[in-house]
């Protein structure tokens, strides 16, 4: 198996060839190319298990240095003849351009039997909006919460907050001790809706509110939604100075180095901090609402799809079928410290079990993934709006109005 990070320039310079055709001529094995993003060693470990079971197949998994490059690289590769056999696909709205362009192979349960056992809500993120066909095997469920440094909490006599006032009091205490309460940056605007969802979902009522918006019974200008995103303004004193100029990577470093006590983010951070902050004892909690308990947002984070141009259809389908099994799901969860989307997988990691318990009791849909459609996408529009709000240029009410206007163009 070979895993190599590719830059966009390198990839786009590859001479046109059918997926895996060159590799197939150089070896007796069938080579399946898989494109994605993330730590290379993890995918090396996981896909090696498939190669042991199928000695006639080599998985050539290629990981990209930054996920932000990936959409353009994949779209270009699939449009030509230099694309992969299989690829990580975005979920929901971000999947649709590839579906509508005819770049992907629809998957049937006759070929990928495990698909019939997936939760419909999970599988929906891998379906075409118009034809309802499944185009990928979902690989992960992400949850959004606050990750905290247990030692910093203990050293300052702080426990995970049970009320909003508890959380603010803890942040005040940390700030007085010259510890950044929340490691968060608004420079990379894609993180802004995520953090708004972490702190605000309980304010607007989670799934019931989203259903009401879809049914055109409520708007994003509803006072409850405005109050939810205004939490970013209320928490601004506890973010790093000049938060709008702080990058996502800067925020990760603040937390990893022990300069910040809490990091609002996704479950994927557990693996990152586990590798890059080995001395930090991690804990998680769901931020409480202004009144009552909080809600933990979550979403299906992509799927494995098959290039319609693959020269190895049978082998690609067999590999996809393995990706839908509990064996792979368990391997994925144990390796990446992320919930597999495969049903019936139980994490061995104690912290993951804690998150699973919280999500089971207080789970909700991540709002932005449900409303990321349009051109420009409502997600892009709202991300910029929240950035402007953090800079003090517009109010929470105005940011909500911009989201509502964008959604109204396609809903």
Coordinates of C-alpha atoms in Angstrom, one line a residue:
X1 CA 0.0 0.0 0.0
X2 CA 1.2 3.5 -0.7
X3 CA -0.2 6.6 0.8
X4 CA 1.2 9.9 -0.4
X5 CA 0.0 13.5 0.3
X6 CA -0.6 15.3 -3.0
X7 CA -0.7 19.0 -3.6
X8 CA -3.2 20.4 -6.1
X9 CA -0.4 21.3 -8.5
X10 CA 1.0 17.8 -8.5
X11 CA -2.3 16.1 -9.0
X12 CA -3.5 18.4 -11.8
X13 CA -0.2 17.8 -13.6
X14 CA -0.9 14.0 -13.8
X15 CA -1.2 12.9 -17.4
X16 CA -4.7 11.7 -18.3
X17 CA -5.2 8.0 -17.8
X18 CA -8.1 5.8 -16.8
X19 CA -8.3 5.2 -13.0
X20 CA -5.7 2.7 -11.9
X21 CA -4.8 1.7 -15.5
X22 CA -1.1 2.5 -15.2
X23 CA -0.7 0.8 -11.8
X24 CA -2.5 -2.3 -13.1
X25 CA 0.1 -2.8 -15.9
X26 CA 2.9 -2.6 -13.4
X27 CA 1.8 -5.4 -11.0
X28 CA -0.1 -8.6 -11.0
X29 CA -2.4 -7.1 -8.4
X30 CA -5.5 -5.0 -9.1
X31 CA -4.8 -1.5 -7.8
X32 CA -7.7 0.5 -6.5
X33 CA -7.0 4.2 -6.0
X34 CA -8.8 6.0 -3.1
X35 CA -8.7 9.7 -2.6
X36 CA -9.4 11.5 0.6
X37 CA -8.0 13.6 3.4
X38 CA -6.7 13.0 6.9
X39 CA -3.8 11.3 8.6
X40 CA -2.1 8.9 6.2
X41 CA -0.9 6.4 8.8
X42 CA -4.4 5.7 9.9
X43 CA -5.7 4.8 6.4
X44 CA -2.6 2.7 5.8
X45 CA -3.5 0.7 8.9
X46 CA -7.1 0.3 8.1
X47 CA -6.8 -0.6 4.4
X48 CA -4.0 -3.0 5.1
X49 CA -6.6 -5.2 6.8
X50 CA -8.6 -5.4 3.5
X51 CA -5.4 -6.3 1.6
X52 CA -4.8 -9.2 4.0
X53 CA -8.3 -10.5 3.2
X54 CA -7.9 -9.8 -0.5
X55 CA -4.2 -10.5 -1.5
X56 CA -4.9 -9.8 -5.1
X57 CA -5.9 -6.2 -4.4
X58 CA -3.7 -3.2 -3.5
X59 CA -5.3 -0.1 -2.1
X60 CA -3.5 3.0 -3.3
X61 CA -4.9 5.6 -0.8
X62 CA -3.9 9.2 -1.5
X63 CA -4.3 11.8 1.3
X64 CA -4.3 15.5 0.6
X65 CA -2.4 18.0 2.8
X66 CA -5.4 20.2 3.3
X67 CA -9.1 19.3 3.1
X68 CA -9.9 22.7 1.7
X69 CA -8.2 21.8 -1.6
X70 CA -10.0 18.6 -1.9
X71 CA -13.3 19.5 -3.4
X72 CA -11.7 21.2 -6.4
X73 CA -9.1 18.4 -6.9
X74 CA -11.7 15.7 -6.7
X75 CA -14.1 17.5 -9.1
X76 CA -11.3 18.0 -11.6
X77 CA -10.1 14.4 -11.3
X78 CA -13.6 12.9 -11.8
X79 CA -14.4 15.2 -14.7
X80 CA -11.3 13.8 -16.6
X81 CA -9.7 10.4 -16.8
X82 CA -7.2 10.8 -14.0
X83 CA -9.6 10.4 -11.1
X84 CA -9.6 7.7 -8.4
X85 CA -11.6 4.5 -8.4
X86 CA -13.1 5.5 -5.0
X87 CA -13.2 8.7 -3.1
X88 CA -14.3 10.4 0.0
X89 CA -17.4 12.4 -0.8
X90 CA -18.9 15.4 1.0
X91 CA -22.3 15.0 2.6
X92 CA -25.7 16.4 1.6
X93 CA -25.7 19.6 -0.4
X94 CA -22.0 19.4 -1.2
X95 CA -22.4 16.0 -2.7
X96 CA -25.0 17.1 -5.2
X97 CA -22.8 18.7 -7.9
X98 CA -21.0 15.4 -8.5
X99 CA -24.3 13.5 -8.6
X100 CA -25.9 15.9 -11.0
X101 CA -22.7 15.8 -13.2
X102 CA -23.0 12.0 -13.4
X103 CA -19.5 11.5 -11.9
X104 CA -20.6 8.8 -9.4
X105 CA -21.9 5.2 -9.6
X106 CA -25.2 4.6 -7.8
X107 CA -24.9 1.9 -5.1
X108 CA -27.4 -0.9 -4.7
X109 CA -27.9 -3.2 -1.7
X110 CA -27.4 -6.2 -4.0
X111 CA -23.8 -5.0 -4.4
X112 CA -23.3 -3.4 -1.0
X113 CA -25.6 -5.4 1.3
X114 CA -24.6 -3.4 4.5
X115 CA -26.4 -0.3 3.2
X116 CA -29.8 -1.8 4.1
X117 CA -28.9 -1.6 7.8
X118 CA -27.9 2.1 7.9
X119 CA -30.1 4.5 9.6
X120 CA -32.1 6.5 7.1
X121 CA -31.1 9.8 8.5
X122 CA -27.4 8.8 8.1
X123 CA -28.0 7.4 4.6
X124 CA -29.8 10.6 3.5
X125 CA -26.5 12.5 3.5
X126 CA -25.2 10.1 0.8
X127 CA -28.2 10.3 -1.5
X128 CA -29.0 12.4 -4.6
X129 CA -31.6 15.0 -3.7
X130 CA -33.5 14.5 -6.9
X131 CA -33.3 10.8 -7.7
X132 CA -33.0 9.5 -4.1
X133 CA -30.3 7.0 -5.1
X134 CA -27.4 6.2 -2.7
X135 CA -24.0 7.3 -4.0
X136 CA -21.7 6.5 -1.1
X137 CA -21.1 4.4 2.0
X138 CA -21.3 6.8 4.9
X139 CA -18.1 6.6 7.0
X140 CA -18.5 8.8 10.1
X141 CA -20.9 10.6 12.5
X142 CA -19.4 13.8 13.9
X143 CA -20.7 15.4 17.0
X144 CA -20.0 19.0 18.1
X145 CA -19.2 19.9 21.7
X146 CA -16.6 21.6 24.0
X147 CA -13.4 19.7 24.6
X148 CA -11.6 20.7 27.8
X149 CA -8.2 20.3 29.6
X150 CA -9.0 18.3 32.7
X151 CA -5.8 19.4 34.5
X152 CA -6.5 23.1 33.9
X153 CA -10.0 22.6 35.2
X154 CA -8.8 20.8 38.3
X155 CA -6.0 23.3 39.0
X156 CA -8.6 26.1 39.0
X157 CA -11.3 24.2 41.0
X158 CA -13.6 24.1 37.9
X159 CA -15.9 21.2 37.0
X160 CA -17.9 20.8 33.7
X161 CA -20.6 23.4 33.9
X162 CA -24.2 22.5 34.5
X163 CA -25.7 25.9 33.8
X164 CA -24.9 28.8 31.5
X165 CA -23.9 30.9 34.5
X166 CA -21.6 28.2 35.7
X167 CA -19.8 28.3 32.3
X168 CA -19.5 32.1 32.4
X169 CA -18.2 32.0 36.0
X170 CA -15.6 29.4 35.0
X171 CA -14.5 31.5 32.0
X172 CA -14.1 34.5 34.2
X173 CA -12.0 32.6 36.7
X174 CA -9.7 31.3 33.9
X175 CA -9.4 34.7 32.3
X176 CA -8.3 36.2 35.7
X177 CA -5.6 33.5 35.8
X178 CA -4.3 34.5 32.3
X179 CA -5.7 31.3 30.8
X180 CA -7.6 31.7 27.5
X181 CA -11.0 30.2 28.4
X182 CA -12.0 29.2 24.8
X183 CA -9.5 28.5 22.0
X184 CA -11.4 29.7 19.0
X185 CA -10.6 31.7 15.9
X186 CA -12.9 33.4 13.4
X187 CA -10.3 33.9 10.6
X188 CA -11.3 30.5 8.9
X189 CA -15.0 31.3 8.6
X190 CA -16.1 27.7 8.1
X191 CA -15.7 27.2 11.8
X192 CA -18.1 30.0 12.7
X193 CA -21.4 28.2 12.1
X194 CA -20.0 25.1 13.9
X195 CA -19.3 27.1 17.0
X196 CA -22.5 29.0 16.7
X197 CA -24.3 25.6 16.6
X198 CA -22.3 24.3 19.6
X199 CA -23.5 27.2 21.8
X200 CA -26.8 28.1 20.3
X201 CA -28.7 24.9 19.2
X202 CA -30.5 24.6 22.5
X203 CA -31.7 28.3 22.2
X204 CA -33.5 27.8 18.9
X205 CA -34.8 24.3 19.8
X206 CA -32.8 21.9 17.7
X207 CA -34.6 19.7 15.2
X208 CA -38.1 21.1 15.8
X209 CA -36.9 24.5 14.8
X210 CA -35.2 23.2 11.6
X211 CA -38.3 21.3 10.6
X212 CA -40.4 24.4 11.1
X213 CA -38.0 26.4 8.9
X214 CA -38.2 23.7 6.2
X215 CA -42.0 23.8 6.4
X216 CA -41.8 27.6 6.1
X217 CA -43.5 28.0 9.4
X218 CA -40.5 29.8 10.9
X219 CA -37.6 31.9 9.6
X220 CA -34.0 32.3 10.7
X221 CA -34.9 35.8 11.8
X222 CA -36.9 34.1 14.6
X223 CA -35.8 35.7 18.0
X224 CA -34.8 32.2 19.3
X225 CA -32.3 31.7 16.4
X226 CA -31.0 35.3 16.7
X227 CA -30.4 34.7 20.4
X228 CA -28.6 31.4 19.6
X229 CA -26.0 33.0 17.3
X230 CA -25.7 36.0 19.5
X231 CA -24.0 33.6 22.0
X232 CA -20.8 34.2 19.9
X233 CA -21.0 37.9 20.8
X234 CA -21.7 37.1 24.5
X235 CA -18.7 34.8 24.6
X236 CA -16.3 37.1 22.7
X237 CA -14.7 38.4 25.9
X238 CA -13.6 34.8 26.6
X239 CA -12.2 34.1 23.2
X240 CA -8.6 35.0 22.2
X241 CA -7.9 38.7 21.6
X242 CA -8.7 39.9 18.1
X243 CA -10.6 36.6 17.6
X244 CA -11.6 37.4 14.0
X245 CA -7.9 37.3 13.1
X246 CA -7.1 34.0 14.9
X247 CA -6.9 31.0 12.6
X248 CA -8.2 27.5 13.2
X249 CA -4.7 26.2 13.4
X250 CA -3.8 29.0 15.9
X251 CA -6.7 27.9 18.1
X252 CA -5.6 24.3 18.0
X253 CA -2.1 25.3 19.1
X254 CA -3.5 27.4 21.9
X255 CA -5.3 24.4 23.3
X256 CA -2.5 21.9 22.6
X257 CA 0.1 24.0 24.3
X258 CA -2.0 24.3 27.5
X259 CA -2.6 28.1 27.1
X260 CA -6.3 27.6 26.6
X261 CA -8.7 25.5 28.8
X262 CA -11.5 24.7 26.3
X263 CA -11.9 24.1 22.6
X264 CA -15.3 24.2 21.0
X265 CA -15.2 21.9 18.0
X266 CA -15.9 18.6 16.4
X267 CA -15.3 15.0 17.5
X268 CA -12.5 14.8 14.9
X269 CA -10.4 17.0 17.3
X270 CA -10.0 14.1 19.7
X271 CA -7.7 12.3 17.3
X272 CA -5.8 15.5 16.5
X273 CA -5.2 16.4 20.1
X274 CA -4.5 12.8 21.0
X275 CA -1.6 12.9 18.5
X276 CA -0.4 16.5 19.0
X277 CA -1.2 17.1 22.7
X278 CA -0.3 13.8 24.3
X279 CA 0.2 15.3 27.7
X280 CA -3.3 16.9 27.8
X281 CA -6.0 14.8 29.6
X282 CA -9.1 15.5 27.5
X283 CA -12.7 15.8 28.7
X284 CA -15.8 16.8 26.8
X285 CA -19.1 18.5 27.8
X286 CA -22.2 19.9 26.1
X287 CA -22.5 23.6 26.8
X288 CA -25.7 24.3 28.9
X289 CA -28.3 26.6 27.5
X290 CA -29.3 29.9 29.0
X291 CA -32.2 28.1 30.5
X292 CA -32.1 24.3 30.8
X293 CA -29.8 21.6 29.4
X294 CA -27.9 22.0 26.2
X295 CA -28.1 20.1 22.9
X296 CA -25.2 18.3 21.1
X297 CA -25.4 18.8 17.4
X298 CA -24.2 16.1 15.0
X299 CA -24.0 15.2 11.3
X300 CA -23.0 12.5 8.8
X301 CA -19.5 13.3 7.7
X302 CA -19.2 12.1 4.1
X303 CA -19.1 8.8 2.4
X304 CA -17.1 6.5 0.1
X305 CA -18.2 6.7 -3.5
X306 CA -17.2 5.0 -6.7
X307 CA -16.1 6.8 -9.8
X308 CA -18.4 6.0 -12.7
X309 CA -15.4 5.7 -14.9
X310 CA -13.5 3.1 -12.8
X311 CA -11.9 0.3 -14.8
X312 CA -12.4 -2.1 -11.9
X313 CA -16.1 -1.9 -11.1
X314 CA -16.4 -5.4 -9.5
X315 CA -13.4 -4.9 -7.3
X316 CA -14.5 -1.3 -6.3
X317 CA -17.9 -2.6 -5.4
X318 CA -16.4 -5.4 -3.3
X319 CA -14.3 -2.9 -1.5
X320 CA -17.3 -0.7 -0.9
X321 CA -19.2 -3.6 0.5
X322 CA -16.4 -4.2 3.0
X323 CA -16.5 -0.5 4.0
X324 CA -20.2 -1.0 5.0
X325 CA -19.4 -3.9 7.4
X326 CA -19.1 -3.8 11.2
X327 CA -15.5 -5.0 10.8
X328 CA -14.5 -1.9 9.0
X329 CA -16.7 0.3 11.2
X330 CA -15.0 -1.0 14.3
X331 CA -11.6 -0.5 12.8
X332 CA -12.5 3.0 11.8
X333 CA -13.8 4.0 15.3
X334 CA -10.9 2.4 17.1
X335 CA -8.3 4.0 14.8
X336 CA -9.7 7.5 14.4
X337 CA -11.6 8.0 17.7
X338 CA -14.6 9.0 15.6
X339 CA -18.0 7.4 15.5
X340 CA -18.4 5.1 12.5
X341 CA -21.6 5.5 10.6
X342 CA -21.9 1.7 10.3
X343 CA -24.7 0.6 12.6
X344 CA -24.0 -1.5 15.7
X345 CA -20.4 -0.4 16.2
X346 CA -19.5 0.3 19.8
X347 CA -16.4 2.4 20.7
X348 CA -13.8 1.0 23.0
X349 CA -12.5 4.4 23.9
X350 CA -13.9 5.7 27.2
X351 CA -14.2 9.3 26.1
X352 CA -16.0 8.3 22.9
X353 CA -18.5 6.3 25.1
X354 CA -19.0 9.4 27.2
X355 CA -19.8 11.4 24.0
X356 CA -22.0 8.7 22.7
X357 CA -24.0 8.8 25.9
X358 CA -24.4 12.5 25.7
X359 CA -25.4 12.4 22.0
X360 CA -27.9 9.7 22.7
X361 CA -29.6 11.8 25.4
X362 CA -29.2 15.3 23.9
X363 CA -28.4 14.8 20.2
X364 CA -29.7 17.2 17.5
X365 CA -29.0 17.8 13.8
X366 CA -26.3 20.3 13.0
X367 CA -28.3 23.2 11.5
X368 CA -25.9 24.3 8.8
X369 CA -25.6 20.9 7.0
X370 CA -29.4 21.0 6.6
X371 CA -29.3 24.4 4.9
X372 CA -26.1 24.4 2.9
X373 CA -27.7 24.6 -0.6
X374 CA -27.8 27.4 -3.1
X375 CA -25.2 29.2 -5.3
X376 CA -23.4 30.7 -3.5
X377 CA -24.3 28.2 -0.8
X378 CA -26.2 29.4 2.3
X379 CA -23.3 28.0 4.3
X380 CA -20.8 30.3 2.6
X381 CA -23.1 33.3 3.0
X382 CA -23.7 32.7 6.6
X383 CA -20.1 32.0 7.4
X384 CA -19.2 35.4 6.1
X385 CA -22.1 37.0 7.9
X386 CA -20.9 35.5 11.2
X387 CA -17.4 36.7 10.6
X388 CA -18.8 40.3 10.0
X389 CA -20.8 39.9 13.2
X390 CA -17.6 39.0 15.2
X391 CA -15.9 42.0 13.7
X392 CA -18.7 44.2 15.0
X393 CA -19.9 45.3 11.5
X394 CA -23.3 43.8 11.7
X395 CA -25.7 42.6 14.4
X396 CA -26.8 39.1 15.1
X397 CA -30.2 40.1 13.8
X398 CA -28.6 41.2 10.5
X399 CA -26.5 38.0 10.2
X400 CA -29.7 35.9 10.7
X401 CA -31.5 38.0 8.1
X402 CA -28.7 37.4 5.6
X403 CA -29.0 33.6 6.1
X404 CA -32.8 33.7 5.8
X405 CA -32.5 35.7 2.5
X406 CA -30.0 33.2 1.1
X407 CA -32.1 30.2 2.1
X408 CA -35.2 31.8 0.6
X409 CA -33.6 31.7 -2.8
X410 CA -33.7 27.8 -2.9
X411 CA -36.0 26.5 -0.2

